[in-house]
PDB file of C-alpha atoms in Angstrom:
ATOM      1  CA  MET A  15      74.576  38.897  90.545  1.00 97.00           C
ATOM      2  CA  PRO A  16      73.698  35.980  92.136  1.00 97.00           C
ATOM      3  CA  GLY A  17      75.121  32.424  91.864  1.00 95.00           C
ATOM      4  CA  SER A  18      74.123  29.280  90.135  1.00 95.00           C
ATOM      5  CA  ASN A  19      70.363  27.817  92.066  1.00 94.00           C
ATOM      6  CA  TYR A  20      69.147  31.272  92.383  1.00 98.00           C
ATOM      7  CA  ASN A  21      68.382  34.198  90.601  1.00 97.00           C
ATOM      8  CA  HIS A  22      67.876  38.295  91.793  1.00 97.00           C
ATOM      9  CA  THR A  23      65.189  36.586  95.046  1.00 98.00           C
ATOM     10  CA  TYR A  24      68.637  35.855  96.941  1.00 98.00           C
ATOM     11  CA  TRP A  25      69.584  39.157  97.147  1.00 98.00           C
ATOM     12  CA  ASP A  26      65.933  40.645  97.586  1.00 98.00           C
ATOM     13  CA  PHE A  27      64.343  38.043  99.454  1.00 98.00           C
ATOM     14  CA  PRO A  28      60.762  38.298  99.656  1.00 98.00           C
ATOM     15  CA  TYR A  29      60.312  36.817 102.905  1.00 98.00           C
ATOM     16  CA  ALA A  30      60.689  39.087 105.988  1.00 98.00           C
ATOM     17  CA  PRO A  31      62.362  41.481 104.179  1.00 98.00           C
ATOM     18  CA  GLU A  32      62.970  43.482 106.987  1.00 98.00           C
ATOM     19  CA  ALA A  33      65.594  40.411 108.179  1.00 98.00           C
ATOM     20  CA  TYR A  34      66.863  38.680 105.188  1.00 98.00           C
ATOM     21  CA  ASN A  35      66.687  41.357 102.176  1.00 98.00           C
ATOM     22  CA  PHE A  36      70.322  42.276 101.176  1.00 98.00           C
ATOM     23  CA  ARG A  37      69.122  44.799  99.235  1.00 98.00           C
ATOM     24  CA  ARG A  38      66.483  46.602 101.415  1.00 98.00           C
ATOM     25  CA  ALA A  39      69.544  46.829 104.140  1.00 98.00           C
ATOM     26  CA  MET A  40      72.041  48.218 101.814  1.00 98.00           C
ATOM     27  CA  ASN A  41      69.155  51.016 100.575  1.00 98.00           C
ATOM     28  CA  ALA A  42      68.485  51.630 104.143  1.00 98.00           C
ATOM     29  CA  ALA A  43      72.355  52.448 104.628  1.00 97.00           C
ATOM     30  CA  GLY A  44      72.395  55.039 101.594  1.00 96.00           C
ATOM     31  CA  TYR A  45      73.501  52.879  99.132  1.00 96.00           C
ATOM     32  CA  ALA A  46      71.428  51.962  95.304  1.00 95.00           C
ATOM     33  CA  THR A  47      71.724  48.617  94.702  1.00 96.00           C
ATOM     34  CA  LEU A  48      71.074  47.106  91.446  1.00 96.00           C
ATOM     35  CA  VAL A  49      69.887  43.050  91.851  1.00 97.00           C
ATOM     36  CA  VAL A  50      69.976  41.115  88.253  1.00 96.00           C
ATOM     37  CA  ASP A  51      69.272  37.978  87.313  1.00 97.00           C
ATOM     38  CA  ARG A  52      72.271  35.840  84.954  1.00 96.00           C
ATOM     39  CA  PHE A  53      71.371  34.845  81.684  1.00 96.00           C
ATOM     40  CA  GLY A  54      68.762  32.122  82.134  1.00 96.00           C
ATOM     41  CA  ASN A  55      66.573  32.758  84.706  1.00 93.00           C
ATOM     42  CA  GLY A  56      64.671  34.849  86.299  1.00 94.00           C
ATOM     43  CA  ALA A  57      63.745  38.016  83.662  1.00 94.00           C
ATOM     44  CA  SER A  58      66.799  37.184  81.980  1.00 96.00           C
ATOM     45  CA  THR A  59      66.634  35.399  78.439  1.00 96.00           C
ATOM     46  CA  ARG A  60      67.029  32.180  78.159  1.00 97.00           C
ATOM     47  CA  PRO A  61      69.525  30.939  75.589  1.00 97.00           C
ATOM     48  CA  PRO A  62      69.949  27.302  74.651  1.00 98.00           C
ATOM     49  CA  SER A  63      72.086  25.653  77.884  1.00 98.00           C
ATOM     50  CA  ALA A  64      74.988  25.097  76.266  1.00 98.00           C
ATOM     51  CA  VAL A  65      75.906  28.461  74.934  1.00 98.00           C
ATOM     52  CA  LEU A  66      75.394  29.610  78.584  1.00 98.00           C
ATOM     53  CA  THR A  67      78.834  30.468  80.542  1.00 98.00           C
ATOM     54  CA  ALA A  68      80.518  32.713  82.784  1.00 97.00           C
ATOM     55  CA  THR A  69      82.041  35.032  79.959  1.00 97.00           C
ATOM     56  CA  GLY A  70      79.007  35.430  78.837  1.00 97.00           C
ATOM     57  CA  SER A  71      78.554  36.849  82.239  1.00 97.00           C
ATOM     58  CA  VAL A  72      81.156  38.408  82.807  1.00 98.00           C
ATOM     59  CA  ILE A  73      80.476  40.281  79.268  1.00 98.00           C
ATOM     60  CA  ALA A  74      77.137  41.539  80.558  1.00 97.00           C
ATOM     61  CA  LEU A  75      78.713  42.630  84.297  1.00 98.00           C
ATOM     62  CA  HIS A  76      80.879  44.767  82.108  1.00 98.00           C
ATOM     63  CA  GLN A  77      78.307  46.421  79.951  1.00 97.00           C
ATOM     64  CA  LEU A  78      76.190  46.953  83.098  1.00 96.00           C
ATOM     65  CA  VAL A  79      78.595  48.807  85.005  1.00 97.00           C
ATOM     66  CA  GLY A  80      79.277  50.887  81.645  1.00 97.00           C
ATOM     67  CA  ALA A  81      75.615  51.927  81.502  1.00 96.00           C
ATOM     68  CA  VAL A  82      75.261  52.402  85.381  1.00 96.00           C
ATOM     69  CA  ARG A  83      77.920  55.236  85.159  1.00 96.00           C
ATOM     70  CA  GLN A  84      76.260  56.433  82.109  1.00 95.00           C
ATOM     71  CA  GLY A  85      73.133  56.399  83.496  1.00 93.00           C
ATOM     72  CA  LEU A  86      70.274  54.269  83.051  1.00 87.00           C
ATOM     73  CA  PRO A  87      67.309  55.644  81.654  1.00 89.00           C
ATOM     74  CA  GLY A  88      66.032  57.537  84.217  1.00 90.00           C
ATOM     75  CA  VAL A  89      68.526  57.181  86.672  1.00 89.00           C
ATOM     76  CA  GLN A  90      71.497  59.608  87.563  1.00 91.00           C
ATOM     77  CA  PRO A  91      74.710  58.280  86.498  1.00 96.00           C
ATOM     78  CA  PHE A  92      77.102  56.768  89.403  1.00 96.00           C
ATOM     79  CA  ASN A  93      80.942  57.296  89.996  1.00 93.00           C
ATOM     80  CA  LYS A  94      81.375  54.778  92.045  1.00 96.00           C
ATOM     81  CA  ILE A  95      80.316  51.031  91.652  1.00 97.00           C
ATOM     82  CA  ILE A  96      80.728  48.447  93.481  1.00 98.00           C
ATOM     83  CA  THR A  97      79.861  44.454  92.285  1.00 98.00           C
ATOM     84  CA  GLY A  98      78.799  41.805  94.405  1.00 98.00           C
ATOM     85  CA  GLY A  99      78.385  38.812  93.666  1.00 98.00           C
ATOM     86  CA  HIS A 100      77.658  35.226  95.136  1.00 98.00           C
ATOM     87  CA  SER A 101      79.060  31.944  94.807  1.00 97.00           C
ATOM     88  CA  LEU A 102      79.568  31.657  90.743  1.00 97.00           C
ATOM     89  CA  SER A 103      78.238  34.842  90.314  1.00 98.00           C
ATOM     90  CA  SER A 104      81.784  35.769  92.409  1.00 98.00           C
ATOM     91  CA  GLY A 105      83.608  34.394  90.012  1.00 98.00           C
ATOM     92  CA  VAL A 106      82.240  36.743  87.176  1.00 98.00           C
ATOM     93  CA  ALA A 107      82.980  39.692  89.640  1.00 98.00           C
ATOM     94  CA  VAL A 108      86.416  38.329  89.973  1.00 98.00           C
ATOM     95  CA  ILE A 109      87.339  37.946  85.748  1.00 98.00           C
ATOM     96  CA  GLU A 110      85.400  41.104  85.334  1.00 98.00           C
ATOM     97  CA  ALA A 111      87.355  43.753  87.976  1.00 98.00           C
ATOM     98  CA  SER A 112      90.504  41.497  87.082  1.00 98.00           C
ATOM     99  CA  THR A 113      89.759  42.305  83.270  1.00 98.00           C
ATOM    100  CA  HIS A 114      88.678  45.275  82.557  1.00 98.00           C
ATOM    101  CA  HIS A 115      89.441  47.100  85.919  1.00 98.00           C
ATOM    102  CA  ASP A 116      85.886  49.265  85.837  1.00 98.00           C
ATOM    103  CA  VAL A 117      84.708  49.453  89.113  1.00 98.00           C
ATOM    104  CA  ASP A 118      85.600  50.707  92.970  1.00 98.00           C
ATOM    105  CA  GLY A 119      85.310  47.931  95.055  1.00 98.00           C
ATOM    106  CA  VAL A 120      84.482  43.906  94.948  1.00 98.00           C
ATOM    107  CA  LEU A 121      82.254  42.117  97.336  1.00 98.00           C
ATOM    108  CA  LEU A 122      83.176  37.904  97.055  1.00 98.00           C
ATOM    109  CA  THR A 123      80.356  35.803  99.069  1.00 98.00           C
ATOM    110  CA  GLY A 124      80.471  32.447  98.495  1.00 98.00           C
ATOM    111  CA  PHE A 125      84.113  32.259  97.537  1.00 98.00           C
ATOM    112  CA  THR A 126      87.141  30.656  98.311  1.00 96.00           C
ATOM    113  CA  HIS A 127      90.715  29.587  97.014  1.00 97.00           C
ATOM    114  CA  SER A 128      90.342  26.681  99.423  1.00 95.00           C
ATOM    115  CA  LEU A 129      87.615  24.671  98.056  1.00 93.00           C
ATOM    116  CA  ASP A 130      86.510  21.153  99.007  1.00 94.00           C
ATOM    117  CA  VAL A 131      86.540  18.967  96.283  1.00 93.00           C
ATOM    118  CA  VAL A 132      84.186  16.294  98.843  1.00 95.00           C
ATOM    119  CA  GLY A 133      81.729  18.951  99.515  1.00 95.00           C
ATOM    120  CA  THR A 134      81.304  19.850  96.283  1.00 94.00           C
ATOM    121  CA  VAL A 135      81.149  16.796  94.745  1.00 94.00           C
ATOM    122  CA  GLY A 136      78.301  15.978  97.137  1.00 96.00           C
ATOM    123  CA  VAL A 137      76.310  19.388  96.155  1.00 96.00           C
ATOM    124  CA  VAL A 138      76.685  18.664  92.507  1.00 95.00           C
ATOM    125  CA  SER A 139      75.490  15.232  93.031  1.00 96.00           C
ATOM    126  CA  THR A 140      71.984  17.113  93.826  1.00 97.00           C
ATOM    127  CA  TYR A 141      71.353  18.241  90.222  1.00 98.00           C
ATOM    128  CA  TYR A 142      69.285  17.191  87.990  1.00 98.00           C
ATOM    129  CA  PRO A 143      67.016  18.122  84.810  1.00 98.00           C
ATOM    130  CA  ALA A 144      65.229  21.713  85.440  1.00 98.00           C
ATOM    131  CA  ALA A 145      62.444  20.001  83.077  1.00 98.00           C
ATOM    132  CA  ASN A 146      62.219  16.854  85.454  1.00 98.00           C
ATOM    133  CA  ASP A 147      61.504  19.148  88.669  1.00 98.00           C
ATOM    134  CA  PRO A 148      57.588  20.606  89.699  1.00 97.00           C
ATOM    135  CA  ASN A 149      58.909  24.209  89.555  1.00 97.00           C
ATOM    136  CA  PHE A 150      59.764  23.942  85.926  1.00 97.00           C
ATOM    137  CA  SER A 151      58.434  21.160  84.140  1.00 97.00           C
ATOM    138  CA  GLY A 152      56.310  21.739  81.134  1.00 96.00           C
ATOM    139  CA  LYS A 153      58.302  25.180  80.633  1.00 96.00           C
ATOM    140  CA  GLY A 154      60.111  24.296  77.598  1.00 96.00           C
ATOM    141  CA  TYR A 155      63.696  24.273  79.754  1.00 97.00           C
ATOM    142  CA  ASP A 156      66.248  22.208  77.513  1.00 98.00           C
ATOM    143  CA  PRO A 157      67.955  18.930  78.616  1.00 97.00           C
ATOM    144  CA  GLY A 158      71.531  21.442  79.666  1.00 98.00           C
ATOM    145  CA  TYR A 159      69.600  23.624  82.188  1.00 98.00           C
ATOM    146  CA  LEU A 160      69.880  21.972  85.952  1.00 98.00           C
ATOM    147  CA  THR A 161      68.547  22.424  89.658  1.00 98.00           C
ATOM    148  CA  THR A 162      68.649  20.929  92.653  1.00 98.00           C
ATOM    149  CA  ARG A 163      66.031  18.151  93.544  1.00 98.00           C
ATOM    150  CA  PRO A 164      63.753  19.118  96.356  1.00 97.00           C
ATOM    151  CA  GLY A 165      64.321  18.623  99.555  1.00 97.00           C
ATOM    152  CA  THR A 166      68.448  18.902  99.174  1.00 98.00           C
ATOM    153  CA  ARG A 167      68.919  22.559  99.712  1.00 98.00           C
ATOM    154  CA  ALA A 168      69.053  22.756 103.380  1.00 98.00           C
ATOM    155  CA  ALA A 169      72.125  20.502 103.808  1.00 97.00           C
ATOM    156  CA  ASP A 170      73.043  21.784 100.648  1.00 97.00           C
ATOM    157  CA  PHE A 171      73.647  25.562 101.080  1.00 98.00           C
ATOM    158  CA  PHE A 172      72.412  25.922 104.657  1.00 98.00           C
ATOM    159  CA  GLY A 173      74.875  25.287 108.121  1.00 97.00           C
ATOM    160  CA  ALA A 174      73.008  22.325 110.246  1.00 95.00           C
ATOM    161  CA  GLY A 175      69.928  23.516 111.736  1.00 95.00           C
ATOM    162  CA  ASP A 176      70.609  27.453 110.782  1.00 97.00           C
ATOM    163  CA  TYR A 177      67.200  28.086 109.076  1.00 98.00           C
ATOM    164  CA  ASP A 178      63.918  29.938 109.574  1.00 98.00           C
ATOM    165  CA  PRO A 179      61.610  27.463 107.518  1.00 98.00           C
ATOM    166  CA  ALA A 180      59.707  29.754 105.836  1.00 98.00           C
ATOM    167  CA  VAL A 181      62.860  30.797 105.003  1.00 98.00           C
ATOM    168  CA  LEU A 182      63.777  27.350 103.457  1.00 98.00           C
ATOM    169  CA  ALA A 183      60.236  26.643 101.903  1.00 98.00           C
ATOM    170  CA  THR A 184      60.518  30.012  99.881  1.00 98.00           C
ATOM    171  CA  ASP A 185      63.921  29.232  98.744  1.00 98.00           C
ATOM    172  CA  GLU A 186      62.431  26.010  97.787  1.00 98.00           C
ATOM    173  CA  ALA A 187      59.923  27.886  95.887  1.00 98.00           C
ATOM    174  CA  THR A 188      62.114  30.505  93.787  1.00 98.00           C
ATOM    175  CA  LYS A 189      64.638  28.223  93.146  1.00 98.00           C
ATOM    176  CA  GLU A 190      66.418  28.300  89.613  1.00 98.00           C
ATOM    177  CA  VAL A 191      67.883  26.714  87.034  1.00 98.00           C
ATOM    178  CA  PHE A 192      71.988  27.313  85.215  1.00 97.00           C
ATOM    179  CA  SER A 193      74.272  24.926  83.394  1.00 97.00           C
ATOM    180  CA  LEU A 194      77.186  22.837  84.044  1.00 96.00           C
ATOM    181  CA  THR A 195      78.879  24.632  80.845  1.00 97.00           C
ATOM    182  CA  GLU A 196      78.667  28.233  83.534  1.00 97.00           C
ATOM    183  CA  TYR A 197      81.160  26.253  85.658  1.00 96.00           C
ATOM    184  CA  PRO A 198      84.725  25.957  83.883  1.00 96.00           C
ATOM    185  CA  ASP A 199      85.354  29.553  82.823  1.00 96.00           C
ATOM    186  CA  GLY A 200      84.077  30.472  86.116  1.00 96.00           C
ATOM    187  CA  LEU A 201      86.227  28.628  88.054  1.00 94.00           C
ATOM    188  CA  THR A 202      89.147  30.061  86.423  1.00 96.00           C
ATOM    189  CA  SER A 203      88.725  32.804  89.172  1.00 97.00           C
ATOM    190  CA  THR A 204      90.036  30.805  91.493  1.00 96.00           C
ATOM    191  CA  LEU A 205      93.441  30.095  89.562  1.00 95.00           C
ATOM    192  CA  PRO A 206      96.441  32.639  90.241  1.00 94.00           C
ATOM    193  CA  PRO A 207      96.677  35.471  89.188  1.00 96.00           C
ATOM    194  CA  ALA A 208      93.046  36.181  87.892  1.00 97.00           C
ATOM    195  CA  THR A 209      92.492  37.674  91.759  1.00 98.00           C
ATOM    196  CA  ASN A 210      95.992  39.181  92.162  1.00 98.00           C
ATOM    197  CA  LEU A 211      95.001  41.402  89.183  1.00 98.00           C
ATOM    198  CA  ILE A 212      92.038  43.601  91.182  1.00 98.00           C
ATOM    199  CA  ASN A 213      93.218  46.657  92.679  1.00 97.00           C
ATOM    200  CA  VAL A 214      90.415  47.758  94.074  1.00 98.00           C
ATOM    201  CA  PRO A 215      88.939  46.735  97.315  1.00 98.00           C
ATOM    202  CA  VAL A 216      87.860  43.499  98.235  1.00 98.00           C
ATOM    203  CA  MET A 217      85.638  41.504 101.181  1.00 98.00           C
ATOM    204  CA  VAL A 218      85.472  38.041 100.839  1.00 98.00           C
ATOM    205  CA  VAL A 219      82.307  36.445 103.013  1.00 98.00           C
ATOM    206  CA  ASN A 220      81.434  33.304 103.499  1.00 98.00           C
ATOM    207  CA  GLY A 221      79.714  30.914 106.062  1.00 98.00           C
ATOM    208  CA  SER A 222      81.433  28.890 109.037  1.00 98.00           C
ATOM    209  CA  LEU A 223      79.240  25.466 108.193  1.00 98.00           C
ATOM    210  CA  ASP A 224      79.756  26.146 103.952  1.00 98.00           C
ATOM    211  CA  ARG A 225      80.609  22.449 103.051  1.00 96.00           C
ATOM    212  CA  LEU A 226      82.021  24.035  99.873  1.00 96.00           C
ATOM    213  CA  CYS A 227      84.875  25.340 101.670  1.00 96.00           C
ATOM    214  CA  LEU A 228      87.663  23.976 103.821  1.00 93.00           C
ATOM    215  CA  SER A 229      89.138  24.872 107.178  1.00 94.00           C
ATOM    216  CA  THR A 230      90.038  28.189 106.314  1.00 96.00           C
ATOM    217  CA  CYS A 231      86.438  29.288 106.270  1.00 97.00           C
ATOM    218  CA  ALA A 232      86.263  28.023 109.655  1.00 97.00           C
ATOM    219  CA  ASN A 233      86.941  31.598 110.904  1.00 98.00           C
ATOM    220  CA  THR A 234      87.099  35.315 110.189  1.00 98.00           C
ATOM    221  CA  ALA A 235      91.407  35.240 110.764  1.00 98.00           C
ATOM    222  CA  ALA A 236      91.892  31.732 109.000  1.00 98.00           C
ATOM    223  CA  LEU A 237      90.111  33.163 105.813  1.00 98.00           C
ATOM    224  CA  ALA A 238      92.112  36.137 105.890  1.00 98.00           C
ATOM    225  CA  ALA A 239      95.097  33.979 106.437  1.00 98.00           C
ATOM    226  CA  GLY A 240      94.440  31.628 103.590  1.00 97.00           C
ATOM    227  CA  GLU A 241      93.045  33.838 101.321  1.00 98.00           C
ATOM    228  CA  ALA A 242      96.064  36.752 101.748  1.00 98.00           C
ATOM    229  CA  PRO A 243      98.059  35.512  99.181  1.00 97.00           C
ATOM    230  CA  TYR A 244      95.692  35.587  96.368  1.00 98.00           C
ATOM    231  CA  PHE A 245      95.228  39.458  96.647  1.00 98.00           C
ATOM    232  CA  ALA A 246      97.260  42.415  95.944  1.00 98.00           C
ATOM    233  CA  PRO A 247      97.902  45.359  98.647  1.00 98.00           C
ATOM    234  CA  ALA A 248      95.929  46.724  96.381  1.00 97.00           C
ATOM    235  CA  ALA A 249      92.869  44.675  97.417  1.00 98.00           C
ATOM    236  CA  ARG A 250      93.195  45.689 100.767  1.00 97.00           C
ATOM    237  CA  LEU A 251      91.594  42.647 101.652  1.00 98.00           C
ATOM    238  CA  ARG A 252      88.896  42.576 103.928  1.00 98.00           C
ATOM    239  CA  THR A 253      87.537  39.053 105.155  1.00 98.00           C
ATOM    240  CA  PHE A 254      84.328  37.906 107.122  1.00 98.00           C
ATOM    241  CA  VAL A 255      83.065  34.798 108.346  1.00 98.00           C
ATOM    242  CA  LEU A 256      79.454  34.177 109.523  1.00 98.00           C
ATOM    243  CA  PRO A 257      78.939  31.512 112.157  1.00 98.00           C
ATOM    244  CA  GLY A 258      77.125  28.734 111.969  1.00 98.00           C
ATOM    245  CA  SER A 259      75.853  29.734 108.647  1.00 98.00           C
ATOM    246  CA  GLY A 260      75.670  27.406 105.022  1.00 98.00           C
ATOM    247  CA  HIS A 261      76.812  28.574 101.676  1.00 98.00           C
ATOM    248  CA  SER A 262      74.174  31.025 101.573  1.00 98.00           C
ATOM    249  CA  VAL A 263      75.408  33.628 104.234  1.00 98.00           C
ATOM    250  CA  ASN A 264      71.901  35.836 103.058  1.00 98.00           C
ATOM    251  CA  LEU A 265      69.425  33.348 104.291  1.00 98.00           C
ATOM    252  CA  ALA A 266      71.288  32.620 107.491  1.00 98.00           C
ATOM    253  CA  LEU A 267      69.457  33.472 111.343  1.00 98.00           C
ATOM    254  CA  ASN A 268      72.436  35.441 112.005  1.00 98.00           C
ATOM    255  CA  THR A 269      72.363  37.083 108.288  1.00 98.00           C
ATOM    256  CA  ALA A 270      72.191  41.146 110.357  1.00 98.00           C
ATOM    257  CA  ALA A 271      75.904  40.448 111.522  1.00 98.00           C
ATOM    258  CA  TYR A 272      76.911  39.697 107.474  1.00 98.00           C
ATOM    259  CA  GLN A 273      74.574  43.186 106.783  1.00 98.00           C
ATOM    260  CA  ALA A 274      76.486  44.964 108.863  1.00 98.00           C
ATOM    261  CA  ALA A 275      80.276  43.719 108.463  1.00 98.00           C
ATOM    262  CA  VAL A 276      79.206  44.286 104.638  1.00 98.00           C
ATOM    263  CA  ARG A 277      77.948  48.181 105.330  1.00 98.00           C
ATOM    264  CA  ASP A 278      81.248  48.711 107.511  1.00 98.00           C
ATOM    265  CA  TRP A 279      83.827  47.471 104.375  1.00 98.00           C
ATOM    266  CA  MET A 280      81.265  50.017 102.441  1.00 97.00           C
ATOM    267  CA  ALA A 281      81.571  53.127 104.719  1.00 96.00           C
ATOM    268  CA  SER A 282      85.198  52.590 104.925  1.00 94.00           C
ATOM    269  CA  MET A 283      85.523  53.008 100.923  1.00 86.00           C
ATOM    270  CA  PHE A 284      83.374  55.925 100.724  1.00 78.00           C
TER     271      PHE A 284
END
């Protein structure tokens, strides 16, 4: 599931897919990968923004996990399922796994217990009503639906100079809406004991220049040390920091290194 500001294209990126498309990279490694949109964006339904919550996404994700285990129409059932989230949806994945214990692994990207409040406030300050944005104006979005102001995503989600200009342009063209009502319960995923209750393998990935993360995102060892107290031994916690990347690790110039790290972690579980 993608985080706020993104839809399914974050994982299934249309530009230079041989480099930036995470779904395609996992498929090439032999892993079936289902990419979904959160409520309110992409191909999902658009309820009033005030009713959007992370809890609603948790319920949907739990139902989806069950459906995939039983077999979606025309698709075989799968007996091993790993959920993957980015940013807000990493929080959704944490709450789902720690509540329902129905998955075999959890990939958390753009997620940390060491939130940089100043950096986060800086990102939030770039939000404005989606109805005022050229991408969404005239499409019936109520005032509670927000998006990022044009021209702010490079500073918000990318490391300095760590992007292909065409990637940034595609990112701006495919950006999404969200509601601040999704944040309060989503952020409870960073409060004890949420992650401590996950009893399957977990991988946490961040960019070294993620402005939402404190110094624990400086490198892989620092992230491992910072996150270890929040996970039980059963999580067999693995961490990875992508050098030079900002918040959106899928779109960094060196994202292939992150894809390789995830494939290595996946292989350890099958």
